[in-house]
PDB file of C-alpha atoms in Angstrom:
ATOM      1  CA  UNK A   1      17.505 -20.495 -18.588  1.00 75.00           C
ATOM      2  CA  UNK A   2      19.390 -17.394 -17.510  1.00 79.00           C
ATOM      3  CA  UNK A   3      17.168 -14.397 -16.790  1.00 79.00           C
ATOM      4  CA  UNK A   4      18.905 -11.314 -18.197  1.00 86.00           C
ATOM      5  CA  UNK A   5      19.425  -7.966 -16.418  1.00 89.00           C
ATOM      6  CA  UNK A   6      18.652  -9.073 -12.855  1.00 87.00           C
ATOM      7  CA  UNK A   7      21.479  -6.932 -11.514  1.00 89.00           C
ATOM      8  CA  UNK A   8      22.813  -4.714 -14.287  1.00 88.00           C
ATOM      9  CA  UNK A   9      20.494  -2.118 -15.792  1.00 89.00           C
ATOM     10  CA  UNK A  10      19.163  -2.795 -19.262  1.00 91.00           C
ATOM     11  CA  UNK A  11      20.771  -0.174 -21.529  1.00 90.00           C
ATOM     12  CA  UNK A  12      17.512   0.903 -23.173  1.00 90.00           C
ATOM     13  CA  UNK A  13      15.352   1.172 -20.011  1.00 89.00           C
ATOM     14  CA  UNK A  14      18.074   2.123 -17.523  1.00 89.00           C
ATOM     15  CA  UNK A  15      16.489  -0.358 -15.078  1.00 91.00           C
ATOM     16  CA  UNK A  16      16.994  -3.955 -14.034  1.00 92.00           C
ATOM     17  CA  UNK A  17      14.136  -6.076 -15.374  1.00 93.00           C
ATOM     18  CA  UNK A  18      12.485  -6.885 -12.048  1.00 94.00           C
ATOM     19  CA  UNK A  19      12.059  -3.195 -11.223  1.00 94.00           C
ATOM     20  CA  UNK A  20      10.306  -2.411 -14.501  1.00 94.00           C
ATOM     21  CA  UNK A  21       8.280  -5.619 -14.149  1.00 95.00           C
ATOM     22  CA  UNK A  22       6.960  -4.810 -10.687  1.00 97.00           C
ATOM     23  CA  UNK A  23       6.036  -1.254 -11.652  1.00 97.00           C
ATOM     24  CA  UNK A  24       4.053  -2.483 -14.668  1.00 97.00           C
ATOM     25  CA  UNK A  25       2.341  -5.008 -12.386  1.00 97.00           C
ATOM     26  CA  UNK A  26       1.547  -2.245  -9.876  1.00 97.00           C
ATOM     27  CA  UNK A  27       0.114  -0.142 -12.724  1.00 97.00           C
ATOM     28  CA  UNK A  28      -2.282  -3.031 -13.452  1.00 97.00           C
ATOM     29  CA  UNK A  29      -3.080  -3.204  -9.724  1.00 97.00           C
ATOM     30  CA  UNK A  30      -3.973   0.504  -9.748  1.00 97.00           C
ATOM     31  CA  UNK A  31      -6.548  -0.297 -12.428  1.00 96.00           C
ATOM     32  CA  UNK A  32      -7.868  -3.328 -10.497  1.00 97.00           C
ATOM     33  CA  UNK A  33      -8.466  -1.352  -7.294  1.00 97.00           C
ATOM     34  CA  UNK A  34      -9.448   1.685  -9.382  1.00 96.00           C
ATOM     35  CA  UNK A  35     -12.277  -0.286 -10.988  1.00 95.00           C
ATOM     36  CA  UNK A  36     -13.555  -1.295  -7.535  1.00 96.00           C
ATOM     37  CA  UNK A  37     -13.268   2.274  -6.193  1.00 94.00           C
ATOM     38  CA  UNK A  38     -15.099   3.549  -9.266  1.00 93.00           C
ATOM     39  CA  UNK A  39     -17.871   0.975  -8.728  1.00 93.00           C
ATOM     40  CA  UNK A  40     -18.042   1.989  -5.061  1.00 94.00           C
ATOM     41  CA  UNK A  41     -18.538   5.669  -5.998  1.00 90.00           C
ATOM     42  CA  UNK A  42     -21.259   4.755  -8.516  1.00 89.00           C
ATOM     43  CA  UNK A  43     -23.100   2.539  -6.011  1.00 92.00           C
ATOM     44  CA  UNK A  44     -22.826   5.064  -3.208  1.00 91.00           C
ATOM     45  CA  UNK A  45     -23.917   8.082  -5.272  1.00 86.00           C
ATOM     46  CA  UNK A  46     -26.844   6.135  -6.719  1.00 86.00           C
ATOM     47  CA  UNK A  47     -28.009   4.679  -3.389  1.00 90.00           C
ATOM     48  CA  UNK A  48     -31.025   6.420  -1.786  1.00 91.00           C
ATOM     49  CA  UNK A  49     -29.197   6.284   1.551  1.00 92.00           C
ATOM     50  CA  UNK A  50     -25.783   5.098   2.692  1.00 93.00           C
ATOM     51  CA  UNK A  51     -24.734   4.549   6.318  1.00 94.00           C
ATOM     52  CA  UNK A  52     -21.749   6.396   7.768  1.00 92.00           C
ATOM     53  CA  UNK A  53     -18.963   3.803   8.071  1.00 93.00           C
ATOM     54  CA  UNK A  54     -18.259   4.629  11.713  1.00 92.00           C
ATOM     55  CA  UNK A  55     -21.814   3.684  12.744  1.00 93.00           C
ATOM     56  CA  UNK A  56     -21.336   0.087  11.558  1.00 96.00           C
ATOM     57  CA  UNK A  57     -17.585  -0.554  11.604  1.00 96.00           C
ATOM     58  CA  UNK A  58     -14.954  -0.507  14.331  1.00 96.00           C
ATOM     59  CA  UNK A  59     -12.941   2.711  13.785  1.00 96.00           C
ATOM     60  CA  UNK A  60     -10.425   2.186  16.668  1.00 96.00           C
ATOM     61  CA  UNK A  61      -9.504  -1.285  15.329  1.00 97.00           C
ATOM     62  CA  UNK A  62      -9.137   0.041  11.779  1.00 97.00           C
ATOM     63  CA  UNK A  63      -6.996   2.922  13.072  1.00 97.00           C
ATOM     64  CA  UNK A  64      -4.818   0.362  14.850  1.00 97.00           C
ATOM     65  CA  UNK A  65      -4.514  -1.567  11.579  1.00 97.00           C
ATOM     66  CA  UNK A  66      -3.508   1.633   9.771  1.00 98.00           C
ATOM     67  CA  UNK A  67      -0.748   2.189  12.328  1.00 98.00           C
ATOM     68  CA  UNK A  68       0.364  -1.466  11.977  1.00 98.00           C
ATOM     69  CA  UNK A  69       0.504  -1.320   8.172  1.00 98.00           C
ATOM     70  CA  UNK A  70       2.341   2.020   8.048  1.00 98.00           C
ATOM     71  CA  UNK A  71       4.842   0.637  10.593  1.00 98.00           C
ATOM     72  CA  UNK A  72       5.334  -2.445   8.417  1.00 98.00           C
ATOM     73  CA  UNK A  73       6.136  -0.207   5.444  1.00 98.00           C
ATOM     74  CA  UNK A  74       8.865   1.463   7.480  1.00 97.00           C
ATOM     75  CA  UNK A  75      10.344  -1.866   8.636  1.00 98.00           C
ATOM     76  CA  UNK A  76      10.211  -3.095   5.009  1.00 98.00           C
ATOM     77  CA  UNK A  77      12.142  -0.130   3.677  1.00 97.00           C
ATOM     78  CA  UNK A  78      14.563  -0.477   6.622  1.00 97.00           C
ATOM     79  CA  UNK A  79      15.182  -4.127   5.676  1.00 98.00           C
ATOM     80  CA  UNK A  80      16.223  -2.973   2.201  1.00 97.00           C
ATOM     81  CA  UNK A  81      18.371  -0.162   3.625  1.00 97.00           C
ATOM     82  CA  UNK A  82      20.066  -2.730   5.929  1.00 97.00           C
ATOM     83  CA  UNK A  83      21.071  -4.807   2.894  1.00 97.00           C
ATOM     84  CA  UNK A  84      22.371  -1.668   1.177  1.00 96.00           C
ATOM     85  CA  UNK A  85      24.534  -1.173   4.286  1.00 96.00           C
ATOM     86  CA  UNK A  86      25.628  -4.865   4.050  1.00 96.00           C
ATOM     87  CA  UNK A  87      24.061  -5.674   7.439  1.00 97.00           C
ATOM     88  CA  UNK A  88      22.345  -9.026   6.912  1.00 97.00           C
ATOM     89  CA  UNK A  89      21.472  -9.546  10.605  1.00 98.00           C
ATOM     90  CA  UNK A  90      19.584  -6.244  10.658  1.00 97.00           C
ATOM     91  CA  UNK A  91      17.856  -7.216   7.425  1.00 98.00           C
ATOM     92  CA  UNK A  92      16.558 -10.405   9.054  1.00 98.00           C
ATOM     93  CA  UNK A  93      15.399  -8.403  12.045  1.00 98.00           C
ATOM     94  CA  UNK A  94      13.466  -5.805  10.013  1.00 98.00           C
ATOM     95  CA  UNK A  95      12.027  -8.331   7.539  1.00 98.00           C
ATOM     96  CA  UNK A  96      10.877 -10.463  10.482  1.00 98.00           C
ATOM     97  CA  UNK A  97       9.141  -7.404  11.961  1.00 98.00           C
ATOM     98  CA  UNK A  98       7.489  -6.680   8.590  1.00 98.00           C
ATOM     99  CA  UNK A  99       6.086 -10.221   8.466  1.00 98.00           C
ATOM    100  CA  UNK A 100       4.875  -9.945  12.079  1.00 98.00           C
ATOM    101  CA  UNK A 101       3.117  -6.645  11.313  1.00 98.00           C
ATOM    102  CA  UNK A 102       1.459  -8.268   8.284  1.00 98.00           C
ATOM    103  CA  UNK A 103       0.221 -11.163  10.419  1.00 98.00           C
ATOM    104  CA  UNK A 104      -0.971  -8.760  13.118  1.00 98.00           C
ATOM    105  CA  UNK A 105      -2.918  -6.794  10.488  1.00 98.00           C
ATOM    106  CA  UNK A 106      -4.643 -10.015   9.376  1.00 98.00           C
ATOM    107  CA  UNK A 107      -5.362 -10.965  12.982  1.00 98.00           C
ATOM    108  CA  UNK A 108      -7.084  -7.629  13.654  1.00 98.00           C
ATOM    109  CA  UNK A 109      -8.950  -7.875  10.329  1.00 98.00           C
ATOM    110  CA  UNK A 110      -9.979 -11.437  11.217  1.00 97.00           C
ATOM    111  CA  UNK A 111     -11.268 -10.180  14.563  1.00 97.00           C
ATOM    112  CA  UNK A 112     -13.311  -7.500  12.764  1.00 97.00           C
ATOM    113  CA  UNK A 113     -14.716 -10.037  10.287  1.00 97.00           C
ATOM    114  CA  UNK A 114     -15.412 -12.489  13.118  1.00 97.00           C
ATOM    115  CA  UNK A 115     -17.406  -9.863  15.027  1.00 97.00           C
ATOM    116  CA  UNK A 116     -19.587  -9.306  11.953  1.00 97.00           C
ATOM    117  CA  UNK A 117     -20.030 -13.023  11.213  1.00 97.00           C
ATOM    118  CA  UNK A 118     -20.958 -13.763  14.827  1.00 97.00           C
ATOM    119  CA  UNK A 119     -23.796 -11.246  14.474  1.00 96.00           C
ATOM    120  CA  UNK A 120     -24.932 -13.032  11.326  1.00 96.00           C
ATOM    121  CA  UNK A 121     -23.689 -10.212   9.084  1.00 96.00           C
ATOM    122  CA  UNK A 122     -22.411 -11.727   5.835  1.00 95.00           C
ATOM    123  CA  UNK A 123     -21.203 -10.027   2.630  1.00 95.00           C
ATOM    124  CA  UNK A 124     -24.713 -10.426   1.213  1.00 93.00           C
ATOM    125  CA  UNK A 125     -26.288  -8.423   4.081  1.00 93.00           C
ATOM    126  CA  UNK A 126     -26.658  -5.216   2.042  1.00 93.00           C
ATOM    127  CA  UNK A 127     -24.834  -2.999  -0.448  1.00 94.00           C
ATOM    128  CA  UNK A 128     -22.663  -1.401   2.258  1.00 96.00           C
ATOM    129  CA  UNK A 129     -21.363  -4.716   3.584  1.00 97.00           C
ATOM    130  CA  UNK A 130     -20.999  -6.146   0.071  1.00 97.00           C
ATOM    131  CA  UNK A 131     -18.619  -3.319  -0.883  1.00 96.00           C
ATOM    132  CA  UNK A 132     -16.887  -3.439   2.523  1.00 97.00           C
ATOM    133  CA  UNK A 133     -16.150  -7.164   2.331  1.00 97.00           C
ATOM    134  CA  UNK A 134     -15.153  -7.017  -1.361  1.00 97.00           C
ATOM    135  CA  UNK A 135     -12.716  -4.128  -0.937  1.00 98.00           C
ATOM    136  CA  UNK A 136     -11.180  -5.236   2.369  1.00 98.00           C
ATOM    137  CA  UNK A 137     -11.215  -8.901   1.260  1.00 98.00           C
ATOM    138  CA  UNK A 138      -9.243  -8.197  -1.913  1.00 98.00           C
ATOM    139  CA  UNK A 139      -6.857  -6.008   0.062  1.00 98.00           C
ATOM    140  CA  UNK A 140      -6.502  -8.752   2.684  1.00 98.00           C
ATOM    141  CA  UNK A 141      -5.593 -11.266  -0.044  1.00 98.00           C
ATOM    142  CA  UNK A 142      -2.867  -8.874  -1.164  1.00 98.00           C
ATOM    143  CA  UNK A 143      -1.550  -8.766   2.406  1.00 98.00           C
ATOM    144  CA  UNK A 144      -1.495 -12.595   2.474  1.00 98.00           C
ATOM    145  CA  UNK A 145       0.412 -12.658  -0.849  1.00 98.00           C
ATOM    146  CA  UNK A 146       2.933 -10.134   0.465  1.00 98.00           C
ATOM    147  CA  UNK A 147       3.487 -12.119   3.665  1.00 98.00           C
ATOM    148  CA  UNK A 148       4.154 -15.318   1.670  1.00 98.00           C
ATOM    149  CA  UNK A 149       6.754 -13.570  -0.534  1.00 98.00           C
ATOM    150  CA  UNK A 150       8.357 -11.757   2.420  1.00 98.00           C
ATOM    151  CA  UNK A 151       8.512 -14.996   4.409  1.00 98.00           C
ATOM    152  CA  UNK A 152      10.302 -16.708   1.531  1.00 98.00           C
ATOM    153  CA  UNK A 153      12.866 -13.893   1.384  1.00 98.00           C
ATOM    154  CA  UNK A 154      13.250 -13.959   5.166  1.00 98.00           C
ATOM    155  CA  UNK A 155      13.773 -17.744   5.230  1.00 97.00           C
ATOM    156  CA  UNK A 156      14.898 -20.039   2.396  1.00 97.00           C
ATOM    157  CA  UNK A 157      15.196 -17.300  -0.236  1.00 97.00           C
ATOM    158  CA  UNK A 158      17.708 -15.356   1.839  1.00 97.00           C
ATOM    159  CA  UNK A 159      20.447 -17.853   0.912  1.00 97.00           C
ATOM    160  CA  UNK A 160      20.940 -15.792  -2.237  1.00 97.00           C
ATOM    161  CA  UNK A 161      22.629 -13.117  -0.091  1.00 97.00           C
ATOM    162  CA  UNK A 162      25.680 -15.418   0.174  1.00 97.00           C
ATOM    163  CA  UNK A 163      26.047 -15.908  -3.576  1.00 96.00           C
ATOM    164  CA  UNK A 164      24.471 -12.891  -5.288  1.00 95.00           C
ATOM    165  CA  UNK A 165      24.051 -10.057  -2.761  1.00 96.00           C
ATOM    166  CA  UNK A 166      23.131  -7.328  -5.258  1.00 95.00           C
ATOM    167  CA  UNK A 167      20.497  -9.508  -6.922  1.00 95.00           C
ATOM    168  CA  UNK A 168      19.030 -10.346  -3.502  1.00 97.00           C
ATOM    169  CA  UNK A 169      18.988  -6.651  -2.534  1.00 96.00           C
ATOM    170  CA  UNK A 170      17.102  -5.911  -5.766  1.00 96.00           C
ATOM    171  CA  UNK A 171      14.591  -8.646  -4.903  1.00 96.00           C
ATOM    172  CA  UNK A 172      13.923  -7.035  -1.524  1.00 98.00           C
ATOM    173  CA  UNK A 173      13.501  -3.637  -3.147  1.00 97.00           C
ATOM    174  CA  UNK A 174      10.954  -5.099  -5.562  1.00 97.00           C
ATOM    175  CA  UNK A 175       9.103  -7.004  -2.804  1.00 98.00           C
ATOM    176  CA  UNK A 176       9.119  -3.718  -0.880  1.00 98.00           C
ATOM    177  CA  UNK A 177       7.534  -1.820  -3.770  1.00 98.00           C
ATOM    178  CA  UNK A 178       4.656  -4.316  -3.715  1.00 98.00           C
ATOM    179  CA  UNK A 179       4.314  -4.102   0.066  1.00 98.00           C
ATOM    180  CA  UNK A 180       4.246  -0.277   0.020  1.00 98.00           C
ATOM    181  CA  UNK A 181       1.549  -0.424  -2.635  1.00 98.00           C
ATOM    182  CA  UNK A 182      -0.575  -2.611  -0.361  1.00 98.00           C
ATOM    183  CA  UNK A 183      -0.059   0.007   2.380  1.00 97.00           C
ATOM    184  CA  UNK A 184      -0.986   2.774  -0.068  1.00 97.00           C
ATOM    185  CA  UNK A 185      -4.268   1.069  -0.989  1.00 98.00           C
ATOM    186  CA  UNK A 186      -5.169   0.778   2.705  1.00 98.00           C
ATOM    187  CA  UNK A 187      -4.421   4.508   3.201  1.00 97.00           C
ATOM    188  CA  UNK A 188      -7.325   5.198   0.805  1.00 97.00           C
ATOM    189  CA  UNK A 189      -9.568   2.304   1.886  1.00 97.00           C
ATOM    190  CA  UNK A 190      -9.509   3.278   5.572  1.00 97.00           C
ATOM    191  CA  UNK A 191     -11.119   6.754   5.311  1.00 96.00           C
ATOM    192  CA  UNK A 192     -13.394   5.683   2.440  1.00 96.00           C
ATOM    193  CA  UNK A 193     -14.974   2.757   4.276  1.00 96.00           C
ATOM    194  CA  UNK A 194     -14.675   3.709   7.948  1.00 96.00           C
ATOM    195  CA  UNK A 195     -14.724   7.503   8.170  1.00 94.00           C
ATOM    196  CA  UNK A 196     -17.103   8.700   5.446  1.00 90.00           C
TER     197      UNK A 196
ATOM    198  CA  UNK B   1      19.780   3.671  -6.081  1.00 57.00           C
ATOM    199  CA  UNK B   2      21.628   0.387  -6.747  1.00 57.00           C
ATOM    200  CA  UNK B   3      25.018   1.950  -6.081  1.00 63.00           C
ATOM    201  CA  UNK B   4      24.150   4.474  -3.365  1.00 78.00           C
ATOM    202  CA  UNK B   5      26.916   5.159  -0.810  1.00 87.00           C
ATOM    203  CA  UNK B   6      26.472   4.169   2.871  1.00 88.00           C
ATOM    204  CA  UNK B   7      26.255   7.886   3.744  1.00 89.00           C
ATOM    205  CA  UNK B   8      23.449   8.356   1.216  1.00 91.00           C
ATOM    206  CA  UNK B   9      21.576   5.352   2.634  1.00 92.00           C
ATOM    207  CA  UNK B  10      21.929   6.646   6.202  1.00 91.00           C
ATOM    208  CA  UNK B  11      20.484   9.951   5.002  1.00 92.00           C
ATOM    209  CA  UNK B  12      17.596   7.975   3.453  1.00 92.00           C
ATOM    210  CA  UNK B  13      16.976   6.260   6.799  1.00 95.00           C
ATOM    211  CA  UNK B  14      16.573   9.646   8.515  1.00 95.00           C
ATOM    212  CA  UNK B  15      14.049  10.605   5.819  1.00 95.00           C
ATOM    213  CA  UNK B  16      12.123   7.349   6.413  1.00 97.00           C
ATOM    214  CA  UNK B  17      11.786   8.196  10.105  1.00 97.00           C
ATOM    215  CA  UNK B  18      10.469  11.693   9.305  1.00 97.00           C
ATOM    216  CA  UNK B  19       7.986  10.241   6.773  1.00 97.00           C
ATOM    217  CA  UNK B  20       6.863   7.636   9.325  1.00 97.00           C
ATOM    218  CA  UNK B  21       6.163  10.308  11.958  1.00 98.00           C
ATOM    219  CA  UNK B  22       4.306  12.425   9.358  1.00 98.00           C
ATOM    220  CA  UNK B  23       2.154   9.443   8.308  1.00 98.00           C
ATOM    221  CA  UNK B  24       1.243   8.720  11.933  1.00 97.00           C
ATOM    222  CA  UNK B  25       0.362  12.380  12.567  1.00 98.00           C
ATOM    223  CA  UNK B  26      -1.807  12.497   9.428  1.00 97.00           C
ATOM    224  CA  UNK B  27      -3.577   9.289  10.507  1.00 97.00           C
ATOM    225  CA  UNK B  28      -4.447  10.879  13.868  1.00 97.00           C
ATOM    226  CA  UNK B  29      -5.633  14.052  12.077  1.00 97.00           C
ATOM    227  CA  UNK B  30      -7.849  12.054   9.671  1.00 96.00           C
ATOM    228  CA  UNK B  31      -9.539  10.183  12.518  1.00 96.00           C
ATOM    229  CA  UNK B  32      -9.873  13.346  14.659  1.00 95.00           C
ATOM    230  CA  UNK B  33     -11.510  15.265  11.808  1.00 94.00           C
ATOM    231  CA  UNK B  34     -14.030  12.443  11.284  1.00 92.00           C
ATOM    232  CA  UNK B  35     -15.332  13.131  14.813  1.00 91.00           C
ATOM    233  CA  UNK B  36     -16.154  16.739  13.815  1.00 91.00           C
ATOM    234  CA  UNK B  37     -19.013  15.334  11.673  1.00 86.00           C
ATOM    235  CA  UNK B  38     -18.546  17.728   8.757  1.00 91.00           C
ATOM    236  CA  UNK B  39     -21.134  17.581   5.993  1.00 90.00           C
ATOM    237  CA  UNK B  40     -20.524  14.800   3.459  1.00 88.00           C
ATOM    238  CA  UNK B  41     -18.936  16.920   0.692  1.00 90.00           C
ATOM    239  CA  UNK B  42     -16.487  18.635   3.047  1.00 94.00           C
ATOM    240  CA  UNK B  43     -15.689  15.350   4.808  1.00 94.00           C
ATOM    241  CA  UNK B  44     -14.932  13.584   1.490  1.00 93.00           C
ATOM    242  CA  UNK B  45     -12.719  16.439   0.282  1.00 95.00           C
ATOM    243  CA  UNK B  46     -10.743  16.636   3.552  1.00 95.00           C
ATOM    244  CA  UNK B  47     -10.363  12.842   3.940  1.00 95.00           C
ATOM    245  CA  UNK B  48      -9.241  12.324   0.329  1.00 95.00           C
ATOM    246  CA  UNK B  49      -6.899  15.337   0.516  1.00 97.00           C
ATOM    247  CA  UNK B  50      -5.139  13.893   3.577  1.00 97.00           C
ATOM    248  CA  UNK B  51      -5.101  10.373   2.067  1.00 97.00           C
ATOM    249  CA  UNK B  52      -3.518  11.796  -1.098  1.00 97.00           C
ATOM    250  CA  UNK B  53      -0.778  13.501   0.953  1.00 98.00           C
ATOM    251  CA  UNK B  54      -0.135  10.226   2.824  1.00 98.00           C
ATOM    252  CA  UNK B  55      -0.142   8.219  -0.409  1.00 97.00           C
ATOM    253  CA  UNK B  56       2.260  10.684  -2.034  1.00 97.00           C
ATOM    254  CA  UNK B  57       4.645  10.399   0.929  1.00 97.00           C
ATOM    255  CA  UNK B  58       4.636   6.579   0.657  1.00 97.00           C
ATOM    256  CA  UNK B  59       5.109   6.631  -3.127  1.00 96.00           C
ATOM    257  CA  UNK B  60       7.755   9.383  -3.130  1.00 96.00           C
ATOM    258  CA  UNK B  61       9.963   8.194  -0.282  1.00 96.00           C
ATOM    259  CA  UNK B  62       9.296   4.513   0.560  1.00 96.00           C
ATOM    260  CA  UNK B  63       8.875   3.625  -3.126  1.00 96.00           C
ATOM    261  CA  UNK B  64      11.646   6.079  -4.148  1.00 94.00           C
ATOM    262  CA  UNK B  65       9.546   7.623  -6.898  1.00 94.00           C
ATOM    263  CA  UNK B  66      11.116  10.990  -6.188  1.00 93.00           C
ATOM    264  CA  UNK B  67      14.424   9.763  -7.645  1.00 91.00           C
ATOM    265  CA  UNK B  68      13.137   7.058  -9.998  1.00 91.00           C
ATOM    266  CA  UNK B  69      14.006   6.644 -13.694  1.00 92.00           C
ATOM    267  CA  UNK B  70      11.997   8.515 -16.327  1.00 92.00           C
ATOM    268  CA  UNK B  71      10.509   5.368 -17.870  1.00 94.00           C
ATOM    269  CA  UNK B  72       8.726   4.420 -14.639  1.00 95.00           C
ATOM    270  CA  UNK B  73       7.421   7.946 -14.140  1.00 95.00           C
ATOM    271  CA  UNK B  74       6.109   7.942 -17.732  1.00 95.00           C
ATOM    272  CA  UNK B  75       4.384   4.579 -17.215  1.00 95.00           C
ATOM    273  CA  UNK B  76       2.774   5.938 -14.044  1.00 95.00           C
ATOM    274  CA  UNK B  77       1.605   9.139 -15.752  1.00 96.00           C
ATOM    275  CA  UNK B  78      -0.142   6.941 -18.321  1.00 96.00           C
ATOM    276  CA  UNK B  79      -1.633   4.885 -15.456  1.00 96.00           C
ATOM    277  CA  UNK B  80      -2.808   8.081 -13.740  1.00 96.00           C
ATOM    278  CA  UNK B  81      -4.599   9.226 -16.922  1.00 97.00           C
ATOM    279  CA  UNK B  82      -6.514   5.937 -17.136  1.00 95.00           C
ATOM    280  CA  UNK B  83      -7.168   5.966 -13.377  1.00 95.00           C
ATOM    281  CA  UNK B  84      -8.683   9.459 -13.564  1.00 94.00           C
ATOM    282  CA  UNK B  85     -10.833   8.359 -16.521  1.00 93.00           C
ATOM    283  CA  UNK B  86     -12.002   5.396 -14.436  1.00 92.00           C
ATOM    284  CA  UNK B  87     -12.909   7.677 -11.513  1.00 90.00           C
ATOM    285  CA  UNK B  88     -14.752  10.032 -13.876  1.00 88.00           C
ATOM    286  CA  UNK B  89     -17.009   7.255 -15.224  1.00 85.00           C
ATOM    287  CA  UNK B  90     -19.495   7.338 -12.303  1.00 80.00           C
ATOM    288  CA  UNK B  91     -19.655  11.142 -12.618  1.00 77.00           C
ATOM    289  CA  UNK B  92     -20.606  10.794 -16.291  1.00 78.00           C
ATOM    290  CA  UNK B  93     -23.356   8.399 -15.252  1.00 72.00           C
ATOM    291  CA  UNK B  94     -24.489  10.776 -12.488  1.00 68.00           C
ATOM    292  CA  UNK B  95     -24.851  13.680 -14.929  1.00 71.00           C
ATOM    293  CA  UNK B  96     -26.535  11.571 -17.576  1.00 68.00           C
ATOM    294  CA  UNK B  97     -30.147  12.538 -17.113  1.00 61.00           C
ATOM    295  CA  UNK B  98     -31.407  11.341 -20.500  1.00 58.00           C
ATOM    296  CA  UNK B  99     -34.061   8.701 -20.012  1.00 52.00           C
TER     297      UNK B  99
END
C-alpha cells in the first residue's frame, strides 16, 4: 500500500502526513507526562515532609546528563540540516553523535540507578523514590525508543537517501521532533527532581 | 522548511549554535541558583521560569515551532489548555477543604 503525502504537503493541512502525525503523538505525550507531573505535585503538596532532591540524588551527574541531552539535541538538528544541505557524510557523523549521546545519557542514568540499588534503595523505598524512579524510568524508556529509531535511520534505514532523499530528510525531521521532545521533558524533570 | 535554500539553512545552523550556548548557560544558572537555598516558593518559581525559557528555546528553534504551520500551532494551543487544566487539578484538591 502506498502511503500518501510523505513528501508533498496535503492540500488541506499544508503539511506532509508524518509531520502532523508526530505532532499529534507529541500532544498525547504532553498529556502522559503531564498526568505524572500533576500526580507529583499532588503527592508533594499533600506530603507532611518532602526531602530536597539534592540531599538524596547526585546533582553533578544529573547536570552532566542535562549537558549530554542538550548536546544531542543540537547534533540531531545538525543531522537534519546536513541533509538539507545534501551532505550525507555529515548527516552520518551528526546522527552517530546523537546516538552516542543517547547511550551516554543511559550509561550515566544506569550508574545513578546502580548506586541506589547497591544501597538497597528500590522504587518502593518511599514516596520520593517512587516518583523519582517512575518519572526518570519513563523518560529513560523514551530515550531508549529514540536511540532505536535513530540507529535505524543511521544504519539500514539510511538507504532511502539514495532513492527518495526528500522523504528521508522528512523522516529525520520527524525523528528529531521526537528527540527534542525527550530533551524538553528532561529540562523540566531535572530541576523538579534534583534541585527542588 | 522543506524547500529552504542552502543560505537559509546555514543561517539556521548559526541560530542553533546560539540556542545551544544559551541552553548551557541557563543550565549553569539553574544549578548555581539551587545552591543559594532560596525558600521553597521562590526556588520553584525561579527553577520553573528558567526551565520554561529553556523549553521554549528548544520548541521554537530546534523543533521549528517559530515558523511552523498554523494547524500544528492550533493543535498545541489545545494541548496547552488541557495541560494547564491537568496542572490545576492538584490545586483544586489543595483548596478543597470540605470534609
